[in-house]
Every structure is written in structure tokens, then in C-alpha cells.
Amino acid sequence: MKIGIIGLGLIGGSLGLDLRSIGHTVLGVSQKESTCQTAKNIGAVTHATTDLKLVAQTDLIFICTPIHYIFPTLQQLSEYLQPTTIVTDVGSVKTPIVQQCTTLWSNFVGGHPMAGTAEQGINAAQNNLFVNRPYVITPTLDTPPHSVQILADLVSSIGAEVYTQYSPEVHDQAVAWISHLPVMISASLIDACMSEPNTQILEAAQKLASSGFASTSRVGGGNPELGVMMARYNQEAILRSLQQYRQTLDHLTHLIKTENWSSLQETLETTQQARPHFID
Ligand code: NAP
């Protein structure tokens, strides 16, 4: 297949590496000339340039820019494309993107590879990033089933576990629970610790923090722009999760205040049993 990738960063570059390794022609477009050159050097693309026209004759295009550029990129791109070209994106939030992009391009299929690292940019691109990782494709009633199938087969061929049964709304609420809420909880954990007024205690906490704090604070100590992007684009779902989380915290606070140790034990037993349903 002749595949276009716009936005040669971690996700775009990694897709390019894998798709080329199984024989596809990959035409890349990025903002910076230096990024295009690096993408060529590492073998993530067959050709790359800063000019969107390069991808005009492709069969399928992945838009891998930051979320706020996805729709504007499609707007610019739509001038050059043939109606048969399938356009997909990799944005971590789906409802607003799928709504806007489907209106503009009827052959648009929303997607979200649930893989990544803490790094960004073309130098972070790596082979096999998507192997055994979920790749969610979120068709609507109007999405051409044939295009969904082509995208599903393609990402499956680079090792991803494909899910096509979730609507953009279900996807967004699910990722609010397991990805976006954890960022906010983890950030508020760090924030709460930093609010300790006694400097000796704060210093001791900072010196003594170990593996438990490392796990629970990791996603809250990540890239602030990504966190803001999640909240901005998935506002409704994340607020719903935060609201529910606040009630759960209030419940736990109440159990501890009232020394209801047996109920606390039951709650913690329930969460212990529930965790493997989310993660092995
Ligand atoms: P990234 O490493 O920062 O890559 C994005 C690249 O897009 C940048 O390197 C930039 O390249 C290029 N770019 C920016 N604006 C552009 C424009 N207007 N036109 C063309 N290229 C442009 O980010 P990423 O982590 O790959 O994320 C990209 C997308 O994947 C986002 O929509 C994100 O929601 C989604 N996603 C990310 C992850 C993750 O864990 N990181 C996981 C799943 C999905 P230049 O160097 O040329 O400026």
C-alpha cells in the first residue's frame, strides 16, 4: 500500500518504521525539514517533505500531529485528496475529532493506538511499539465498513490488538477512567504532598519517597501539555470520572474517620480483586 503519515513524531515515526518493515511505501510530512531528514535517515519513511501535497496519491493517511492540529490538517489536506483515500488519526481523544473530521471527509476512520513512551519527537520513534498493544478504531454509523476493515487489517499486521466495537463516546469515557483520571489523581497527589506546611516533614517525605510513590506519581509528573490536552478535549468524560472519584474518596475518608475498619477491609479486598480485571 502507499501510505501517508503526517506528523513524524513518536507515534508517526514508529508507525512508519513498522509499516515500512513489512513492505509498504511510506510518504511522510512533518512541520520541520530537519524532522523529515531524520525520518528518512532512520528508515521511518520512503520520502518525506514539509509539503502536504506529497501524500495526495496515497491509499491511506495517518494524521499523527498533536490533537489540536488534526482537524486543521485534514482541512488543508482535503483539497488534494481523492475520495477513495482513507484518512485516519491517532489522537488520544475521539469524540470531537471524529465528529469534525467525518463531517469534512466521509472516508474518515477515527483511531487510537494505546501505546507510547515518555519521550516525544522523531528521535523517540521505535520499532514494534504497537505489538500486543490495544489499537482502538472508533467507527460511527456513517463510517464505511470497508475502510474500517482495511485500517484494522493494517494495524493488526504490525502486531496491534485491534478493537473496532467501541463508539468514540465509549472510548472517551473508558480512557477517562484508565488514562486521564489517573493523570489528574497522580498530579493531585504530588500537589497535596507539596502543600505540607512543615518543611522538616516535607524534606523527610522527599528523601524517603520510594517505589510506591514512584508508581503512583509517575503519570502526574509527565508532560503538562498532554495533561491539559486530555482535560480540554475530553472535558465531559474526565469531569464525570473526577466527580465519581471524589465520592469514593469521601467514602474512604468517612470509613477512616469513623474507625470502620471492617468496611475499609472489605473495600480494599474488593479493589484487590478488581485490579486484575484492568491490568495483569
Ligand atoms: P510527538 O512525538 O510530539 O509528535 C508529533 C509530531 O507532529 C511532532 O514531532 C511535529 O514534528 C509534528 N507536527 C506538529 N505539528 C504539525 C503540523 N501542523 N503538521 C505536520 N506535522 C506537525 O507526539 P506523539 O506523542 O507522537 O503524539 C502525536 C499524536 O498521537 C497526538 O495526537 C496524541 O494524542 C497521539 N497519541 C500519543 C500517544 C503517546 O503516548 N505519546 C499515544 C497515543 C496517541 P516536527 O518535528 O516536524 O515539528
GROMACS .gro file of C-alpha atoms and ligand atoms in nm:
model
  328
    1MET     CA    1   0.000   0.000   0.000
    2LYS     CA    2   0.101   0.361  -0.045
    3ILE     CA    3   0.063   0.516   0.299
    4GLY     CA    4   0.090   0.879   0.408
    5ILE     CA    5   0.192   0.983   0.760
    6ILE     CA    6   0.154   1.343   0.869
    7GLY     CA    7   0.336   1.440   1.189
    8LEU     CA    8   0.661   1.248   1.218
    9GLY     CA    9   0.698   1.224   1.595
   10LEU     CA   10   0.690   0.932   1.838
   11ILE     CA   11   0.369   0.777   1.701
   12GLY     CA   12   0.404   0.879   1.335
   13GLY     CA   13   0.770   0.777   1.320
   14SER     CA   14   0.705   0.444   1.492
   15LEU     CA   15   0.416   0.365   1.255
   16GLY     CA   16   0.645   0.448   0.964
   17LEU     CA   17   0.920   0.215   1.085
   18ASP     CA   18   0.681  -0.080   1.126
   19LEU     CA   19   0.482  -0.022   0.807
   20ARG     CA   20   0.800   0.005   0.600
   21SER     CA   21   0.942  -0.308   0.761
   22ILE     CA   22   0.651  -0.508   0.618
   23GLY     CA   23   0.692  -0.364   0.269
   24HIS     CA   24   0.463  -0.060   0.247
   25THR     CA   25   0.568   0.264   0.081
   26VAL     CA   26   0.550   0.542   0.340
   27LEU     CA   27   0.534   0.909   0.244
   28GLY     CA   28   0.585   1.139   0.541
   29VAL     CA   29   0.502   1.503   0.603
   30SER     CA   30   0.616   1.699   0.905
   31GLN     CA   31   0.648   2.059   1.012
   32LYS     CA   32   1.027   2.081   1.025
   33GLU     CA   33   1.262   1.996   0.743
   34SER     CA   34   1.512   1.854   0.996
   35THR     CA   35   1.246   1.609   1.122
   36CYS     CA   36   1.181   1.490   0.765
   37GLN     CA   37   1.554   1.433   0.720
   38THR     CA   38   1.582   1.235   1.045
   39ALA     CA   39   1.277   1.027   0.949
   40LYS     CA   40   1.448   0.937   0.620
   41ASN     CA   41   1.778   0.862   0.794
   42ILE     CA   42   1.623   0.619   1.044
   43GLY     CA   43   1.414   0.450   0.773
   44ALA     CA   44   1.071   0.558   0.902
   45VAL     CA   45   0.970   0.692   0.560
   46THR     CA   46   1.043   0.628   0.195
   47HIS     CA   47   1.024   1.002   0.122
   48ALA     CA   48   0.941   1.299   0.345
   49THR     CA   49   0.884   1.669   0.300
   50THR     CA   50   0.706   1.961   0.464
   51ASP     CA   51   0.459   1.984   0.173
   52LEU     CA   52   0.121   1.815   0.228
   53LYS     CA   53   0.083   1.755  -0.147
   54LEU     CA   54   0.328   1.464  -0.113
   55VAL     CA   55   0.051   1.242   0.025
   56ALA     CA   56  -0.208   1.335  -0.243
   57GLN     CA   57  -0.184   1.000  -0.424
   58THR     CA   58  -0.182   0.767  -0.121
   59ASP     CA   59  -0.434   0.493  -0.032
   60LEU     CA   60  -0.446   0.567   0.340
   61ILE     CA   61  -0.322   0.856   0.555
   62PHE     CA   62  -0.244   0.860   0.928
   63ILE     CA   63  -0.265   1.207   1.083
   64CYS     CA   64  -0.023   1.188   1.378
   65THR     CA   65   0.007   1.554   1.473
   66PRO     CA   66  -0.077   1.689   1.821
   67ILE     CA   67  -0.456   1.674   1.874
   68HIS     CA   68  -0.528   2.042   1.803
   69TYR     CA   69  -0.372   2.016   1.454
   70ILE     CA   70  -0.565   1.706   1.341
   71PHE     CA   71  -0.875   1.880   1.203
   72PRO     CA   72  -0.687   2.181   1.056
   73THR     CA   73  -0.450   1.935   0.886
   74LEU     CA   74  -0.743   1.744   0.734
   75GLN     CA   75  -0.896   2.074   0.618
   76GLN     CA   76  -0.577   2.161   0.428
   77LEU     CA   77  -0.531   1.806   0.305
   78SER     CA   78  -0.884   1.763   0.170
   79GLU     CA   79  -0.805   1.993  -0.124
   80TYR     CA   80  -0.556   1.742  -0.265
   81LEU     CA   81  -0.716   1.406  -0.185
   82GLN     CA   82  -0.914   1.163  -0.396
   83PRO     CA   83  -1.243   1.046  -0.235
   84THR     CA   84  -1.112   0.688  -0.215
   85THR     CA   85  -0.831   0.788   0.022
   86ILE     CA   86  -0.894   0.665   0.374
   87VAL     CA   87  -0.791   0.918   0.638
   88THR     CA   88  -0.738   0.816   0.999
   89ASP     CA   89  -0.589   0.985   1.304
   90VAL     CA   90  -0.415   0.864   1.619
   91GLY     CA   91  -0.543   1.123   1.867
   92SER     CA   92  -0.595   1.007   2.226
   93VAL     CA   93  -0.947   1.157   2.237
   94LYS     CA   94  -1.203   1.056   1.976
   95THR     CA   95  -1.549   1.221   2.002
   96PRO     CA   96  -1.465   1.580   1.896
   97ILE     CA   97  -1.215   1.467   1.633
   98VAL     CA   98  -1.441   1.203   1.476
   99GLN     CA   99  -1.737   1.444   1.471
  100GLN     CA  100  -1.545   1.721   1.295
  101CYS     CA  101  -1.338   1.506   1.060
  102THR     CA  102  -1.626   1.280   0.947
  103THR     CA  103  -1.828   1.586   0.850
  104LEU     CA  104  -1.543   1.702   0.631
  105TRP     CA  105  -1.420   1.366   0.497
  106SER     CA  106  -1.672   1.082   0.467
  107ASN     CA  107  -1.390   0.829   0.435
  108PHE     CA  108  -1.251   0.922   0.779
  109VAL     CA  109  -1.193   0.649   1.039
  110GLY     CA  110  -1.100   0.750   1.395
  111GLY     CA  111  -0.823   0.554   1.565
  112HIS     CA  112  -0.618   0.547   1.884
  113PRO     CA  113  -0.308   0.332   1.930
  114MET     CA  114  -0.277   0.281   2.304
  115ALA     CA  115   0.099   0.270   2.305
  116GLY     CA  116   0.361   0.527   2.387
  117THR     CA  117   0.665   0.620   2.590
  118ALA     CA  118   0.751   0.924   2.799
  119GLU     CA  119   0.957   1.060   2.507
  120GLN     CA  120   0.843   1.271   2.215
  121GLY     CA  121   0.960   1.357   1.864
  122ILE     CA  122   1.111   1.160   1.578
  123ASN     CA  123   1.415   1.057   1.780
  124ALA     CA  124   1.184   0.867   2.015
  125ALA     CA  125   1.035   0.658   1.729
  126GLN     CA  126   1.091   0.287   1.773
  127ASN     CA  127   1.019  -0.046   1.605
  128ASN     CA  128   0.741  -0.271   1.736
  129LEU     CA  129   0.585  -0.001   1.956
  130PHE     CA  130   0.236  -0.134   1.880
  131VAL     CA  131   0.298  -0.505   1.928
  132ASN     CA  132   0.037  -0.657   2.164
  133ARG     CA  133  -0.093  -0.309   2.249
  134PRO     CA  134  -0.459  -0.213   2.202
  135TYR     CA  135  -0.538  -0.015   1.887
  136VAL     CA  136  -0.893   0.123   1.914
  137ILE     CA  137  -1.078   0.207   1.593
  138THR     CA  138  -1.398   0.403   1.659
  139PRO     CA  139  -1.638   0.383   1.364
  140THR     CA  140  -1.970   0.567   1.362
  141LEU     CA  141  -2.285   0.455   1.177
  142ASP     CA  142  -2.162   0.659   0.878
  143THR     CA  143  -1.807   0.519   0.861
  144PRO     CA  144  -1.756   0.299   0.552
  145PRO     CA  145  -1.713  -0.059   0.687
  146HIS     CA  146  -1.468  -0.142   0.408
  147SER     CA  147  -1.236   0.140   0.524
  148VAL     CA  148  -1.260   0.020   0.886
  149GLN     CA  149  -1.159  -0.328   0.772
  150ILE     CA  150  -0.860  -0.201   0.572
  151LEU     CA  151  -0.732   0.001   0.870
  152ALA     CA  152  -0.796  -0.288   1.110
  153ASP     CA  153  -0.603  -0.531   0.889
  154LEU     CA  154  -0.317  -0.285   0.850
  155VAL     CA  155  -0.264  -0.216   1.222
  156SER     CA  156  -0.314  -0.581   1.301
  157SER     CA  157  -0.030  -0.660   1.058
  158ILE     CA  158   0.210  -0.456   1.276
  159GLY     CA  159   0.111  -0.658   1.582
  160ALA     CA  160  -0.154  -0.442   1.745
  161GLU     CA  161  -0.460  -0.586   1.922
  162VAL     CA  162  -0.744  -0.424   1.731
  163TYR     CA  163  -1.077  -0.318   1.884
  164THR     CA  164  -1.348  -0.190   1.648
  165GLN     CA  165  -1.655  -0.230   1.869
  166TYR     CA  166  -1.639   0.093   2.067
  167SER     CA  167  -1.801   0.422   1.969
  168PRO     CA  168  -1.599   0.744   2.012
  169GLU     CA  169  -1.806   0.822   2.324
  170VAL     CA  170  -1.745   0.483   2.487
  171HIS     CA  171  -1.374   0.511   2.404
  172ASP     CA  172  -1.351   0.857   2.558
  173GLN     CA  173  -1.524   0.761   2.883
  174ALA     CA  174  -1.313   0.444   2.910
  175VAL     CA  175  -0.985   0.633   2.860
  176ALA     CA  176  -1.106   0.899   3.103
  177TRP     CA  177  -1.115   0.622   3.367
  178ILE     CA  178  -0.792   0.442   3.290
  179SER     CA  179  -0.571   0.713   3.144
  180HIS     CA  180  -0.692   1.068   3.203
  181LEU     CA  181  -0.828   1.033   3.561
  182PRO     CA  182  -0.501   0.867   3.675
  183VAL     CA  183  -0.305   1.168   3.544
  184MET     CA  184  -0.522   1.406   3.748
  185ILE     CA  185  -0.512   1.186   4.061
  186SER     CA  186  -0.138   1.141   4.034
  187ALA     CA  187  -0.083   1.515   3.980
  188SER     CA  188  -0.304   1.599   4.277
  189LEU     CA  189  -0.109   1.351   4.491
  190ILE     CA  190   0.216   1.538   4.418
  191ASP     CA  191   0.037   1.871   4.469
  192ALA     CA  192  -0.106   1.759   4.806
  193CYS     CA  193   0.234   1.637   4.926
  194MET     CA  194   0.389   1.970   4.826
  195SER     CA  195   0.130   2.152   5.039
  196GLU     CA  196   0.280   2.010   5.361
  197PRO     CA  197   0.350   2.328   5.565
  198ASN     CA  198   0.615   2.174   5.792
  199THR     CA  199   0.942   2.197   5.597
  200GLN     CA  200   1.111   1.923   5.801
  201ILE     CA  201   0.828   1.679   5.723
  202LEU     CA  202   0.826   1.778   5.356
  203GLU     CA  203   1.202   1.730   5.331
  204ALA     CA  204   1.177   1.390   5.504
  205ALA     CA  205   0.897   1.283   5.266
  206GLN     CA  206   1.106   1.385   4.964
  207LYS     CA  207   1.408   1.192   5.091
  208LEU     CA  208   1.210   0.881   5.189
  209ALA     CA  209   0.988   0.853   4.877
  210SER     CA  210   1.048   0.516   4.716
  211SER     CA  211   0.885   0.261   4.484
  212GLY     CA  212   0.522   0.315   4.597
  213PHE     CA  213   0.547   0.688   4.539
  214ALA     CA  214   0.734   0.628   4.214
  215SER     CA  215   0.443   0.419   4.077
  216THR     CA  216   0.165   0.645   4.197
  217SER     CA  217   0.326   0.976   4.096
  218ARG     CA  218   0.466   0.870   3.755
  219VAL     CA  219   0.185   0.986   3.528
  220GLY     CA  220   0.127   1.304   3.731
  221GLY     CA  221   0.488   1.405   3.679
  222GLY     CA  222   0.465   1.378   3.298
  223ASN     CA  223   0.432   1.630   3.017
  224PRO     CA  224   0.192   1.910   3.135
  225GLU     CA  225   0.081   1.986   2.777
  226LEU     CA  226  -0.051   1.631   2.736
  227GLY     CA  227  -0.249   1.658   3.062
  228VAL     CA  228  -0.406   1.987   2.955
  229MET     CA  229  -0.487   1.841   2.614
  230MET     CA  230  -0.668   1.545   2.777
  231ALA     CA  231  -0.874   1.776   3.000
  232ARG     CA  232  -0.956   2.016   2.716
  233TYR     CA  233  -1.061   1.758   2.461
  234ASN     CA  234  -1.220   1.506   2.696
  235GLN     CA  235  -1.367   1.753   2.944
  236GLU     CA  236  -1.711   1.596   2.995
  237ALA     CA  237  -1.586   1.241   3.047
  238ILE     CA  238  -1.300   1.342   3.275
  239LEU     CA  239  -1.532   1.558   3.489
  240ARG     CA  240  -1.772   1.264   3.525
  241SER     CA  241  -1.484   1.041   3.642
  242LEU     CA  242  -1.347   1.306   3.881
  243GLN     CA  243  -1.692   1.353   4.032
  244GLN     CA  244  -1.726   0.981   4.099
  245TYR     CA  245  -1.372   0.964   4.231
  246ARG     CA  246  -1.445   1.246   4.477
  247GLN     CA  247  -1.740   1.043   4.614
  248THR     CA  248  -1.516   0.737   4.651
  249LEU     CA  249  -1.256   0.944   4.838
  250ASP     CA  250  -1.526   1.089   5.064
  251HIS     CA  251  -1.644   0.734   5.139
  252LEU     CA  252  -1.292   0.619   5.230
  253THR     CA  253  -1.240   0.932   5.444
  254HIS     CA  254  -1.567   0.858   5.625
  255LEU     CA  255  -1.467   0.495   5.694
  256ILE     CA  256  -1.134   0.603   5.843
  257LYS     CA  257  -1.285   0.887   6.047
  258THR     CA  258  -1.549   0.656   6.194
  259GLU     CA  259  -1.290   0.381   6.251
  260ASN     CA  260  -1.497   0.144   6.042
  261TRP     CA  261  -1.204  -0.090   5.987
  262SER     CA  262  -1.414  -0.385   5.872
  263SER     CA  263  -1.575  -0.185   5.591
  264LEU     CA  264  -1.237  -0.045   5.495
  265GLN     CA  265  -1.102  -0.400   5.483
  266GLU     CA  266  -1.395  -0.506   5.260
  267THR     CA  267  -1.338  -0.212   5.027
  268LEU     CA  268  -0.968  -0.288   4.994
  269GLU     CA  269  -1.044  -0.658   4.935
  270THR     CA  270  -1.281  -0.557   4.655
  271THR     CA  271  -1.019  -0.332   4.492
  272GLN     CA  272  -0.754  -0.602   4.529
  273GLN     CA  273  -0.979  -0.847   4.344
  274ALA     CA  274  -1.082  -0.590   4.082
  275ARG     CA  275  -0.734  -0.477   3.976
  276PRO     CA  276  -0.651  -0.786   3.766
  277HIS     CA  277  -0.964  -0.715   3.558
  278PHE     CA  278  -0.793  -0.395   3.443
  279ILE     CA  279  -0.430  -0.499   3.433
  280ASP     CA  280  -0.239  -0.825   3.462
  281NAP     P1  281   0.513   1.399   1.909
  281NAP     O1  282   0.618   1.298   1.934
  281NAP     O2  283   0.530   1.536   1.962
  281NAP     O3  284   0.491   1.405   1.751
  281NAP     C1  285   0.409   1.493   1.683
  281NAP     C2  286   0.486   1.548   1.565
  281NAP     O4  287   0.398   1.617   1.481
  281NAP     C3  288   0.594   1.646   1.606
  281NAP     O5  289   0.717   1.579   1.616
  281NAP     C4  290   0.592   1.751   1.495
  281NAP     O6  291   0.705   1.734   1.414
  281NAP     C5  292   0.473   1.715   1.410
  281NAP     N1  293   0.382   1.826   1.388
  281NAP     C6  294   0.337   1.916   1.478
  281NAP     N2  295   0.251   1.999   1.418
  281NAP     C7  296   0.243   1.961   1.288
  281NAP     C8  297   0.173   2.010   1.176
  281NAP     N3  298   0.091   2.114   1.187
  281NAP     N4  299   0.189   1.945   1.058
  281NAP     C9  300   0.271   1.841   1.046
  281NAP     N5  301   0.342   1.791   1.149
  281NAP    C10  302   0.329   1.851   1.269
  281NAP     O7  303   0.372   1.350   1.962
  281NAP     P2  304   0.317   1.200   1.969
  281NAP     O8  305   0.336   1.151   2.107
  281NAP     O9  306   0.366   1.123   1.852
  281NAP    O10  307   0.162   1.230   1.955
  281NAP    C11  308   0.102   1.252   1.830
  281NAP    C12  309  -0.043   1.216   1.838
  281NAP    O11  310  -0.053   1.083   1.885
  281NAP    C13  311  -0.127   1.303   1.930
  281NAP    O12  312  -0.247   1.336   1.866
  281NAP    C14  313  -0.151   1.215   2.051
  281NAP    O13  314  -0.279   1.239   2.109
  281NAP    C15  315  -0.146   1.077   1.991
  281NAP     N6  316  -0.102   0.972   2.081
  281NAP    C16  317   0.009   0.988   2.160
  281NAP    C17  318   0.049   0.884   2.244
  281NAP    C18  319   0.169   0.896   2.333
  281NAP    O14  320   0.181   0.821   2.429
  281NAP     N7  321   0.261   0.985   2.306
  281NAP    C19  322  -0.023   0.764   2.245
  281NAP    C20  323  -0.132   0.750   2.160
  281NAP    C21  324  -0.171   0.855   2.079
  281NAP     P3  325   0.812   1.848   1.380
  281NAP    O15  326   0.935   1.798   1.446
  281NAP    O16  327   0.816   1.845   1.230
  281NAP    O17  328   0.761   1.979   1.436
   0.00000   0.00000   0.00000
